[in-house]
Amino acid sequence: MKREIYERLAELLATPDGLRTFRLLQSAGLLSLPQSPPLTPSPREKGPEPISIWEPQGDVWVRPDPLPLGDHYASRKILSKKEAELPLRVVLFGESVAAGYLYAPHITPAQVLEEYLRAAGGEDNFEVIDLSRTNETLPSLAATVRASLQIQPDMLVLFVGNNWNLLETPEISPYAPAVQARQRYAQALREGIAGPIRLAEEELRKVAEGTFELIALIAGTVKIPVIVVIPEVNLADWETRQPVVRLPGDGVARWHALYREAVEGKWEAQAMIRAAKAMQKLDGGTCPTTWRLLGMARWGLGDRQGALEAFQAEIDSARYATLGFLSAPQATTQARELLRKLSSKHGFVSVDLREIFASWTEHPLPGRRLFLDYCHLTLEGIQVAMAAVATEALWLSGMTEEDEDWRSFLHGELSLSDEVEATALLGAAIHSAHRLLTTLRPKQEILEGWCEEALDLCPEIEQAMLDLLEARSAPVPAVLTAAQQRNLASPYRLLLQHGWRWDYLDADLLQAMAAALERRGRPFPLPTTPKGADLEPWEPLERFFPEVMDLEDLPRRGTWRSPWPVSSFCLVTDGTEDVGLELTARVPEGQGEVQAAVNGIDVGTLPVGERWTKGTLRVPASALRAGPNRLTLRWPDPPPVEGDPFRTVLERLDLGLEADLHPVFGEVFSLVRTPG
C-alpha cells in the first residue's frame, strides 16, 4: 500500500495537474513558494526523473563518476526502488556538514547513522541513503526531497541551516547581478544599514517556510516522519573579523582606532570591554568584529553566559547582505529559530545539537573537540550528532520497545584508518588558513595544532605537506604540478573539500607545517620570492568578497583593494641580504602616507593620493628572517564624511551599478621585489 502511495504522489507531482495543484495552494496562501521554478515540478512525460545528480537508467538511478578532485555529492553509485517493507529506508538530506565534509567518502554521518540504527534495531531492519551535498540550498533541497519519493523513503532526516546566512539571499547585496536587485537594495538601505538586514531576514523566512511547507505536504501525503537536525557551530575557536561599513563623520577612523586600542591592550579585559562598547555605539552592533572582542573580554572575566551571547551575536551579524570579507557558513540564531518553529508547526521531530553538544562536553562553548573549522564536525562530533538522531529514528520506527539513551551508542569506536583521520586534520589546517580571520590572537596556534595532530597519527603525511608546499610555490596552477599528481595517488589524497585546488600561497599554513616538522627534526624547504615577482597577499580573503569570487556581471579587478586599514603581503627570503620593493598604489578616498613595516619593524613611508603613485623601499637584512616575512602596509584614515555616508552608494545602486558598503582604504596595482 505504501508503495502505491509513493508512486501516486510521484506521478501527481510530475504532471500538469500536479503543477496546477501547487499553483492553487500558492494562490490560497497555503504553500508559500517564493522561488517557484526550482521548487515546483515541471510537466514531463510519465517516467522516472533524476534524483539530484543520479540519472535514471532503467529501474535504477546511476551517479556520474566524480572528477579526480572529487565533487560535492555522496559517493553511492546506484539508487534503486525498495523491494520489500524492510529494511526501513532513512534518507538523509543536508549541506556539507551532513555530507561529512573533510572525511567523505571514507566516513559520513549517513554511514554512522546506519551503523547505530542497525546495531540497536537489527542488521536487516535499517538502511540510510545519503542525498546530502555541499552548498545545498533550500530550493534544491525541496526538489531533491520531492524526487526522492521515487525510491520510497520511510523516514526523512534534514540536516540544514548552516548555509542560510550566505547562500539563501544572494540577491540582497550591493553586488547582486540584477539591476532591479541593486535598486531594491538601495531602497532598503535608505533606512540605514538595518534596512538590508531586515530585508534579508524576511526573504529567508519566506523561502524557509515555503520549503518546509512543501516537505510537510510530501511527508504528510505518504505518511512518513521527518527529523530535523538543528546545527551548532564552532563558537570557541572560529572568529569572524569583518570591516565596519561606512559611518558618518570620522566614525570609521574612530572605530578602527578603538580596535587598535583593544588589540594593543594585551588582553586587558576591562579595556577591551570599554573599547568594544564604544565601537558598538558607532556600528550599531552590526559588525561581527566588535562582538568577538566583547565575547573574549567577557570570557576573560569569567562571564561565560555573557561570552556565549556575544559569540552568538558575532555569528548573527555576519550576513551576506552586509559582508565585507568572505565569511563562513554558520547557522545563525534566525536559522536555528526558524528550524525549531517550522519543525513544531509541521509535527517534525527536532534534534538540537546545541543542547546535545553542551551535554556531552559539559562546556558552554563548542570548539575544536567537535569542529574541524567553522561548522564541519570532527569524528567525535559526527558520532555524537548521529547518536542523537539515531535515538529519535528508532523511537519513530517502533523497532525498539523502550527509549534509547543517545549516549549508549558512543561506547564503541568506529573503524577509521589513521590515514583518513590525518588527511581530515590537514584539511582542517588548510581550511582555517584560507577562511579564518582572527581579531586578537594569531591563528598559528590552531593551524599548528591540526598539523601536529595529523603528524602524530601518521608521520608519513609529511609527504602530503611537501606536495602542498610544492604546488603552492609553483608559478602555475596547482592542477598542472607534479605534486598534485603524486598526491592523487597517495593515501593522503587532498580533494576539493580539503581546499587543495585554491592557488593561494598560504603563508600561515606553510609556517605551521614548517614548525610542526622542524619540531620533529624534519627540515621544511620554504621557497623565496623571485626578484621581479609580485608579492602575494598574506591573507588571500582579506579583501572585498566579490573580488575573491567570480560573480556574475562583475569583471575581475586587476588591483588589490583593502576595506581594512592594514594590508599584509608575504615576502619569502633567505634573510641574508637587503631586499628592495617597488609599490604602485593609491588611496581612492583621500591622501596621506602609507606606512610599511616588515615583521613589525618600520621600513619607511610613501606618499599616496587618489592618483597612482610609484615608490620604492629598501628592507634591510636585519629586519628579515629566513622564510615568510610579513610586509604590512598601513593606509591613511579615510577623510570624514559629510551627510549620509551611503550617499554615493545609493547613487550607484539607483543606476543599477554595484557599490561598496565599506570604505576603500587603499588600492595596490603592484608590489614587486627588486634588487636590494
XYZ file of C-alpha atoms in Angstrom:
676
model
C 0.000 0.000 0.000
C 2.809 2.406 0.898
C 4.471 1.844 -2.459
C 1.251 2.722 -4.241
C 1.024 5.983 -2.267
C 4.625 6.854 -3.200
C 4.055 6.126 -6.846
C 0.798 8.090 -6.940
C 2.347 11.165 -5.320
C 5.425 10.986 -7.550
C 3.151 10.820 -10.592
C 0.998 13.690 -9.317
C 3.991 15.966 -8.785
C 5.265 15.292 -12.292
C 2.035 16.101 -14.179
C 0.280 19.292 -15.284
C -2.467 18.515 -12.716
C 0.175 18.385 -10.023
C 1.569 21.710 -11.146
C -1.917 23.235 -11.045
C -2.362 21.812 -7.527
C 0.777 23.582 -6.384
C -0.318 26.827 -8.024
C -3.710 26.556 -6.313
C -2.055 26.050 -2.936
C 0.124 29.063 -3.606
C -2.750 31.327 -4.577
C -4.677 30.246 -1.470
C -1.724 31.170 0.699
C -1.323 27.575 1.873
C 2.007 26.999 0.195
C 4.452 29.886 0.045
C 6.989 29.231 -2.695
C 8.832 32.489 -3.425
C 11.225 30.736 -5.806
C 8.661 28.662 -7.624
C 10.625 27.431 -10.677
C 13.164 25.406 -8.637
C 10.576 24.265 -6.089
C 7.718 23.218 -8.356
C 7.828 20.289 -10.761
C 7.663 20.907 -14.469
C 5.318 18.920 -16.676
C 7.080 15.945 -18.238
C 6.248 12.642 -19.782
C 5.482 9.860 -17.348
C 8.659 8.095 -16.296
C 11.476 8.337 -13.780
C 13.221 11.650 -13.284
C 16.691 12.421 -11.902
C 17.253 12.388 -8.155
C 19.807 15.152 -7.633
C 22.719 14.053 -9.886
C 21.573 10.422 -10.041
C 20.195 9.833 -13.549
C 17.510 7.228 -14.291
C 18.743 4.190 -16.194
C 16.014 1.576 -16.450
C 14.800 0.714 -12.958
C 17.712 2.369 -11.115
C 19.376 5.774 -10.787
C 23.102 5.998 -11.519
C 25.575 8.548 -10.256
C 28.127 10.044 -12.688
C 31.729 9.392 -11.748
C 33.392 12.190 -9.774
C 36.299 14.163 -11.203
C 39.837 13.466 -9.899
C 39.476 16.024 -7.093
C 36.015 14.794 -6.161
C 32.730 16.685 -6.142
C 30.068 17.830 -3.717
C 27.815 14.778 -3.629
C 27.568 11.462 -1.775
C 29.559 8.622 -3.314
C 26.807 5.987 -3.577
C 26.813 4.781 -7.179
C 23.301 3.359 -7.597
C 19.902 4.201 -6.104
C 17.041 1.744 -6.502
C 13.421 1.318 -5.503
C 12.551 -0.687 -2.417
C 11.850 -4.366 -2.982
C 10.300 -5.084 0.432
C 8.953 -3.371 3.545
C 12.268 -3.990 5.319
C 14.808 -2.620 5.703
C 13.273 0.726 6.629
C 14.790 3.345 4.369
C 16.016 6.518 6.089
C 17.071 9.252 3.645
C 19.473 11.952 4.834
C 19.404 15.392 3.203
C 21.629 18.310 4.045
C 24.631 20.503 3.480
C 28.376 19.876 3.695
C 28.168 19.036 7.417
C 25.654 16.289 6.633
C 27.853 15.148 3.744
C 30.785 14.519 6.095
C 32.963 17.308 4.784
C 36.715 16.562 5.213
C 36.077 12.833 5.916
C 33.867 11.822 2.984
C 33.671 9.401 1.283
C 35.544 7.327 3.874
C 33.194 8.132 6.730
C 29.997 10.204 6.653
C 27.132 10.983 9.031
C 24.890 8.720 6.923
C 27.237 5.777 7.419
C 27.475 6.413 11.154
C 23.700 6.752 11.475
C 23.174 3.483 9.607
C 25.640 1.658 11.850
C 23.903 2.923 15.000
C 20.421 2.054 13.721
C 21.432 -1.448 12.707
C 23.244 -2.073 15.988
C 20.163 -1.148 18.028
C 17.297 -2.060 15.699
C 18.570 -5.059 13.787
C 21.107 -5.513 10.998
C 18.413 -6.151 8.379
C 15.916 -3.558 9.563
C 17.541 -0.253 8.527
C 19.374 1.354 5.666
C 20.389 5.003 5.259
C 20.521 6.665 1.828
C 22.740 9.747 1.654
C 21.415 12.547 -0.586
C 23.253 15.401 1.111
C 25.605 17.692 -0.793
C 27.829 20.663 -0.143
C 26.447 24.111 -0.974
C 22.896 22.818 -0.632
C 20.196 25.475 -0.873
C 16.557 25.366 0.148
C 15.104 25.251 -3.392
C 17.332 22.333 -4.426
C 16.659 20.617 -1.088
C 12.935 20.708 -1.800
C 13.471 19.409 -5.335
C 15.627 16.522 -4.097
C 13.124 15.588 -1.380
C 10.369 15.513 -3.989
C 12.421 13.413 -6.422
C 13.431 11.001 -3.642
C 9.835 9.726 -3.480
C 10.777 7.529 -6.417
C 12.917 5.373 -4.101
C 10.222 5.137 -1.380
C 11.789 6.582 1.784
C 10.321 5.549 5.146
C 11.820 8.488 7.050
C 13.436 11.821 6.156
C 16.306 13.440 8.065
C 17.018 17.109 7.241
C 20.399 18.443 8.419
C 20.393 22.048 7.160
C 20.760 25.653 8.305
C 24.470 26.406 8.101
C 24.306 27.706 4.533
C 21.384 30.030 5.117
C 23.445 33.064 6.157
C 25.338 33.076 2.837
C 23.524 31.131 0.118
C 19.809 31.864 0.533
C 19.674 35.627 -0.102
C 22.433 36.384 -2.655
C 20.193 38.896 -4.430
C 20.127 41.098 -1.311
C 23.576 42.540 -1.804
C 25.072 45.697 -3.305
C 26.881 43.338 -5.691
C 23.786 41.460 -6.893
C 23.950 40.964 -10.681
C 20.392 42.112 -11.437
C 19.746 45.839 -11.813
C 16.376 45.525 -10.069
C 18.018 43.712 -7.144
C 20.519 46.555 -6.695
C 17.767 49.132 -6.824
C 15.737 47.141 -4.297
C 18.791 47.039 -2.047
C 19.120 50.813 -2.349
C 15.518 51.259 -1.244
C 16.199 49.173 1.866
C 19.485 50.978 2.535
C 17.643 54.288 2.795
C 16.520 53.039 6.219
C 20.173 52.677 7.224
C 22.255 49.521 7.332
C 19.481 47.804 9.320
C 17.235 48.012 6.231
C 19.014 45.378 4.100
C 19.426 43.202 7.189
C 15.657 43.173 7.785
C 15.017 42.566 4.093
C 17.336 39.542 4.051
C 15.753 38.115 7.198
C 12.274 38.415 5.696
C 13.328 36.776 2.428
C 14.997 33.897 4.273
C 11.876 33.382 6.365
C 9.694 33.173 3.251
C 11.984 30.707 1.476
C 12.356 28.508 4.564
C 8.608 28.496 5.260
C 7.800 27.639 1.655
C 10.329 24.823 1.543
C 9.156 23.265 4.790
C 5.516 23.547 3.752
C 6.340 21.612 0.605
C 8.262 18.951 2.526
C 5.405 18.709 5.026
C 2.937 18.229 2.179
C 5.059 15.443 0.720
C 5.722 13.724 4.041
C 2.117 14.043 5.140
C 0.783 12.576 1.895
C 2.911 9.426 2.125
C 2.705 9.407 5.943
C 6.392 9.287 6.795
C 8.104 11.038 9.736
C 10.664 13.810 9.412
C 13.603 14.532 11.722
C 15.176 17.992 11.605
C 18.716 18.422 12.926
C 19.325 21.953 14.242
C 23.034 22.706 13.736
C 25.555 24.061 16.190
C 28.717 25.919 15.161
C 32.235 26.480 16.444
C 31.853 29.376 18.869
C 35.116 28.981 20.759
C 37.761 28.943 18.028
C 36.239 30.355 14.859
C 36.359 34.134 14.546
C 34.616 36.333 12.008
C 36.605 39.525 11.602
C 34.816 41.915 9.261
C 35.395 45.596 8.444
C 32.903 48.202 9.546
C 30.606 49.764 6.941
C 30.741 53.453 6.060
C 29.900 55.669 9.036
C 29.061 59.369 9.270
C 31.745 61.950 10.063
C 35.015 60.399 11.199
C 33.229 57.308 12.535
C 35.278 54.827 10.508
C 38.592 56.291 11.698
C 37.394 56.306 15.320
C 36.098 52.720 15.068
C 39.457 51.431 13.826
C 41.342 53.485 16.414
C 39.267 51.789 19.114
C 40.008 48.413 17.539
C 43.747 49.133 17.696
C 43.310 50.223 21.312
C 41.656 46.891 22.144
C 44.318 44.882 20.285
C 47.199 46.777 21.866
C 45.627 46.389 25.311
C 47.253 42.954 25.550
C 44.079 41.189 26.615
C 43.227 43.574 29.461
C 39.561 42.653 29.772
C 38.082 45.886 31.099
C 39.906 47.954 28.473
C 38.629 45.595 25.765
C 35.066 45.929 27.014
C 35.296 49.729 27.037
C 36.701 49.749 23.510
C 34.158 47.222 22.218
C 31.196 49.103 23.669
C 32.450 52.349 22.167
C 32.785 50.558 18.809
C 29.218 49.268 19.110
C 27.917 52.798 19.608
C 29.445 53.589 16.227
C 28.478 50.438 14.292
C 25.117 49.806 15.995
C 26.061 46.217 16.805
C 26.088 45.198 13.128
C 29.798 44.260 12.903
C 30.969 40.759 13.990
C 34.422 42.049 14.994
C 33.006 44.092 17.850
C 31.065 41.130 19.235
C 34.147 38.890 19.127
C 36.167 41.410 21.141
C 33.353 41.751 23.658
C 32.967 37.977 23.972
C 36.676 37.405 24.522
C 36.777 40.084 27.211
C 33.741 38.648 28.998
C 35.206 35.171 28.867
C 38.412 36.515 30.385
C 36.388 37.941 33.273
C 34.672 34.610 33.875
C 31.318 35.736 32.462
C 30.582 32.586 30.461
C 26.974 33.426 29.668
C 27.898 36.920 28.504
C 30.655 35.491 26.316
C 28.293 32.918 24.816
C 25.737 35.593 23.944
C 28.417 37.810 22.377
C 29.830 34.981 20.238
C 26.337 34.069 19.048
C 25.761 37.726 18.143
C 29.035 37.626 16.215
C 27.649 34.813 14.045
C 24.311 36.608 13.646
C 25.919 39.816 12.377
C 27.921 38.112 9.604
C 25.209 38.416 6.975
C 25.579 38.187 3.218
C 23.682 41.467 2.915
C 26.485 43.393 4.674
C 29.627 41.323 4.040
C 32.998 42.964 3.541
C 35.266 39.908 3.640
C 34.073 36.475 2.531
C 32.525 34.823 5.584
C 31.904 31.186 6.525
C 28.656 29.164 6.557
C 27.329 29.044 10.119
C 23.817 28.622 11.482
C 22.581 31.932 12.880
C 20.051 32.440 15.645
C 17.432 33.188 12.989
C 18.183 29.925 11.173
C 18.020 27.920 14.376
C 14.741 29.557 15.451
C 13.207 29.001 12.017
C 14.158 25.319 12.128
C 12.707 24.954 15.603
C 9.486 26.854 14.770
C 8.867 25.100 11.447
C 9.570 21.670 12.933
C 6.991 22.303 15.624
C 4.459 23.692 13.161
C 4.624 20.662 10.869
C 4.980 17.987 13.529
C 8.604 17.175 12.690
C 10.906 15.829 15.387
C 13.854 18.142 16.084
C 17.332 17.322 17.376
C 19.095 20.424 18.713
C 22.853 19.902 18.558
C 23.490 22.895 20.820
C 21.857 21.039 23.696
C 23.396 17.686 22.731
C 26.942 19.030 22.413
C 26.773 21.051 25.630
C 25.560 17.962 27.488
C 28.315 15.802 26.007
C 31.273 18.146 26.583
C 29.941 19.885 29.709
C 31.338 23.097 28.229
C 29.285 26.118 27.103
C 31.426 26.893 24.043
C 31.781 24.190 21.384
C 35.238 24.218 19.821
C 37.931 22.102 18.189
C 36.974 18.960 20.048
C 33.794 18.733 17.954
C 34.576 21.022 14.981
C 37.259 20.905 12.306
C 36.601 24.503 11.308
C 33.575 26.829 11.353
C 30.831 24.176 11.204
C 32.211 20.854 9.920
C 32.374 18.131 12.532
C 35.238 16.052 13.844
C 34.734 12.307 14.015
C 33.613 12.678 17.628
C 31.207 15.438 16.599
C 29.706 13.239 13.875
C 29.266 10.349 16.295
C 27.566 12.459 18.967
C 25.247 14.150 16.448
C 24.212 10.891 14.780
C 23.720 9.157 18.136
C 21.084 11.769 18.962
C 19.448 11.327 15.529
C 19.512 7.538 15.815
C 17.671 7.694 19.128
C 14.793 9.643 17.559
C 14.757 7.482 14.426
C 14.485 4.299 16.480
C 11.619 5.735 18.509
C 9.761 6.855 15.372
C 10.286 3.472 13.677
C 8.780 1.473 16.550
C 11.666 -1.011 16.271
C 12.514 -0.750 19.972
C 10.234 -1.234 22.953
C 11.885 1.414 25.135
C 13.594 4.736 24.565
C 17.306 4.563 23.812
C 19.727 6.904 25.550
C 21.779 8.511 22.802
C 24.908 8.173 24.943
C 24.599 4.397 24.754
C 25.712 4.487 21.120
C 29.025 6.133 21.979
C 30.795 3.370 23.896
C 32.362 1.672 20.880
C 34.752 3.162 18.345
C 34.117 3.427 14.625
C 36.571 1.888 12.228
C 38.513 4.684 10.582
C 42.068 4.471 9.278
C 44.724 6.802 10.642
C 45.404 7.966 7.073
C 41.835 9.207 6.622
C 41.784 10.933 10.007
C 45.179 12.573 9.405
C 44.076 13.811 5.970
C 40.954 15.370 7.504
C 43.082 17.127 10.142
C 45.440 18.504 7.495
C 42.369 19.627 5.565
C 41.188 21.456 8.683
C 44.511 23.325 8.756
C 44.159 24.264 5.067
C 40.582 25.455 5.545
C 41.475 27.510 8.584
C 44.419 29.074 6.773
C 42.099 30.175 3.967
C 39.000 31.373 5.761
C 39.806 32.192 9.376
C 40.381 35.895 10.037
C 41.172 36.470 13.697
C 40.820 39.615 15.798
C 43.367 39.453 18.596
C 45.145 36.141 18.594
C 47.115 34.808 15.604
C 45.710 31.659 14.051
C 49.116 29.961 14.091
C 48.201 28.024 17.246
C 45.154 26.469 15.565
C 46.996 25.624 12.328
C 49.970 24.104 14.117
C 47.600 22.141 16.343
C 45.923 20.449 13.367
C 49.314 19.775 11.695
C 50.731 18.306 14.910
C 47.729 16.004 15.344
C 47.985 14.835 11.722
C 51.707 14.054 12.084
C 51.144 12.292 15.418
C 48.658 9.959 13.729
C 50.675 9.421 10.547
C 54.232 10.763 10.251
C 54.098 9.782 6.570
C 51.641 12.632 5.905
C 54.792 14.766 5.746
C 54.913 13.953 2.015
C 51.434 15.459 1.523
C 52.676 18.606 3.269
C 55.703 18.734 0.948
C 53.426 18.225 -2.067
C 51.244 21.082 -0.844
C 54.310 23.302 -0.465
C 55.479 22.484 -3.986
C 52.049 23.103 -5.503
C 51.627 26.405 -3.660
C 55.110 27.584 -4.688
C 54.830 26.675 -8.367
C 54.379 29.504 -10.908
C 51.466 27.575 -12.491
C 48.063 26.434 -11.199
C 48.224 23.559 -8.729
C 46.442 21.202 -11.140
C 49.418 21.420 -13.517
C 52.033 20.391 -10.972
C 53.679 17.004 -10.493
C 52.987 17.456 -6.791
C 49.257 17.164 -7.398
C 49.673 14.026 -9.455
C 51.727 12.448 -6.673
C 49.157 13.387 -4.092
C 46.273 11.924 -6.088
C 47.993 8.527 -5.910
C 48.851 8.742 -2.197
C 46.935 7.507 0.884
C 46.658 11.188 1.932
C 44.722 12.367 -1.077
C 43.621 16.002 -0.788
C 40.366 16.782 -2.589
C 38.115 19.761 -3.282
C 36.789 19.577 0.253
C 40.304 19.980 1.666
C 40.968 23.234 -0.186
C 43.647 21.744 -2.425
C 42.638 23.485 -5.643
C 42.955 27.066 -4.356
C 46.203 28.582 -5.615
C 47.000 30.716 -2.593
C 50.485 30.832 -1.126
C 49.013 30.137 2.349
C 51.851 31.749 4.296
C 50.327 30.921 7.685
C 49.870 27.293 6.667
C 53.432 27.000 5.343
C 54.751 28.358 8.614
C 52.576 25.978 10.628
C 53.686 22.924 8.640
C 57.333 24.030 8.865
C 57.095 24.491 12.642
C 55.442 21.094 13.163
C 58.002 19.291 11.015
C 61.015 21.107 12.399
C 59.991 20.092 15.923
C 60.390 16.536 14.660
C 63.803 17.257 13.187
C 62.490 17.391 9.628
C 63.601 20.426 7.602
C 60.894 22.092 5.544
C 62.346 23.895 2.497
C 60.483 27.168 2.022
C 60.630 28.974 -1.343
C 61.897 32.509 -1.885
C 60.094 35.321 -3.661
C 61.914 35.794 -7.008
C 63.201 39.222 -7.972
C 60.708 40.928 -10.259
C 57.785 38.961 -8.820
C 54.679 40.468 -7.275
C 54.316 39.677 -3.586
C 51.341 37.502 -2.773
C 48.815 38.537 -0.117
C 49.322 37.052 3.314
C 45.576 36.644 3.819
C 44.026 35.800 0.429
C 40.481 36.533 1.606
C 41.252 39.806 3.385
C 39.659 41.866 0.629
C 36.213 42.621 -0.733
C 34.488 39.257 -1.020
C 33.201 39.698 -4.619
C 36.837 40.051 -5.703
C 37.618 36.655 -4.210
C 34.777 35.023 -6.148
C 33.674 35.075 -9.768
C 30.366 36.900 -9.501
C 28.109 37.349 -12.483
C 28.226 40.788 -14.097
C 31.327 41.862 -12.137
C 34.556 41.943 -14.148
C 37.642 40.644 -12.379
C 39.716 43.501 -10.984
C 43.375 43.894 -11.772
C 44.145 45.593 -8.452
C 44.069 44.703 -4.765
C 41.597 46.824 -2.777
C 41.551 46.819 1.001
C 38.443 47.519 3.138
C 40.724 47.306 6.202
C 43.354 49.887 7.258
C 46.192 47.326 7.151
C 47.090 45.085 4.208
C 49.585 42.241 4.581
C 51.764 40.584 1.953
C 54.237 37.716 2.054
C 57.911 38.229 1.267
C 59.843 34.944 1.377
C 63.622 35.380 1.662
C 66.706 33.602 2.951
C 67.255 36.512 5.347
C 70.848 37.154 4.259
C 70.596 40.263 2.107
C 68.731 43.537 1.774
C 65.581 43.467 -0.320
C 64.112 46.199 -2.484
C 60.395 46.752 -3.031
C 58.533 48.815 -5.611
C 54.955 49.772 -4.722
C 52.393 51.240 -7.093
C 49.339 52.238 -5.071
C 46.687 54.833 -4.363
C 44.000 55.726 -1.818
C 40.747 56.285 -3.750
C 39.083 58.300 -0.979
C 41.787 60.608 0.354
C 45.500 61.140 0.580
C 48.386 60.836 3.017
C 51.198 58.376 3.628
C 51.255 54.599 3.595
C 53.472 53.172 6.339
C 55.380 49.983 5.537
C 56.674 47.502 8.095
C 58.261 44.058 7.893
C 57.751 41.695 10.811
C 56.609 44.701 12.839
C 59.750 46.768 12.035
C 59.146 50.077 10.222
C 60.906 50.230 6.859
C 59.599 53.545 5.508
C 56.660 55.588 4.288
C 55.428 56.550 0.850
C 53.065 59.386 -0.129
C 49.787 58.243 -1.688
C 46.749 60.027 -3.085
C 43.848 59.489 -5.450
C 46.218 59.125 -8.423
C 48.509 56.131 -8.833
C 51.886 56.704 -7.202
C 55.024 54.603 -7.573
C 57.606 54.449 -4.798
C 60.480 52.272 -3.619
C 61.505 50.862 -0.245
C 64.622 49.123 0.997
C 64.226 46.399 3.610
C 67.482 45.751 5.499
C 68.559 42.174 6.064
C 68.395 42.839 9.813
C 64.594 43.107 9.550
C 64.258 39.855 7.635
C 64.302 36.201 8.588
C 64.643 33.057 6.542
C 61.226 32.026 5.260
C 57.981 34.032 5.103
C 58.214 37.672 6.214
C 55.050 39.672 6.803
C 55.061 43.012 4.989
C 52.265 45.298 6.198
C 51.002 48.473 4.607
C 49.094 50.795 6.931
C 46.886 53.124 4.932
C 45.870 56.640 5.984
C 42.437 57.094 7.521
C 39.650 57.972 5.078
C 38.517 61.593 5.195
C 35.454 62.500 7.316
C 32.096 62.109 5.579
C 29.627 64.956 5.469
C 25.962 63.967 5.477
C 24.746 60.471 4.602
C 27.753 58.084 4.429
C 25.869 55.967 1.871
C 25.055 58.849 -0.484
C 27.401 57.756 -3.291
C 26.494 54.107 -2.654
C 22.807 54.884 -3.192
C 23.535 56.898 -6.326
C 25.320 53.924 -7.888
C 22.727 51.383 -6.802
C 19.877 53.520 -8.142
C 21.627 53.424 -11.511
C 21.900 49.644 -11.281
C 25.655 49.684 -10.594
C 27.376 47.678 -7.880
C 28.655 49.648 -4.889
C 30.843 49.183 -1.811
C 29.260 49.490 1.630
C 32.741 49.687 3.126
C 35.320 52.419 2.519
C 38.344 51.548 0.380
C 41.415 52.283 2.483
C 43.984 51.507 -0.179
C 44.486 50.001 -3.599
C 47.598 48.199 -4.866
C 48.395 47.866 -8.547
C 51.718 46.111 -7.981
C 54.121 45.303 -5.152
C 57.298 43.899 -6.656
C 60.549 42.630 -5.195
C 63.562 44.375 -6.701
C 67.317 44.043 -6.076
C 68.236 45.268 -2.589
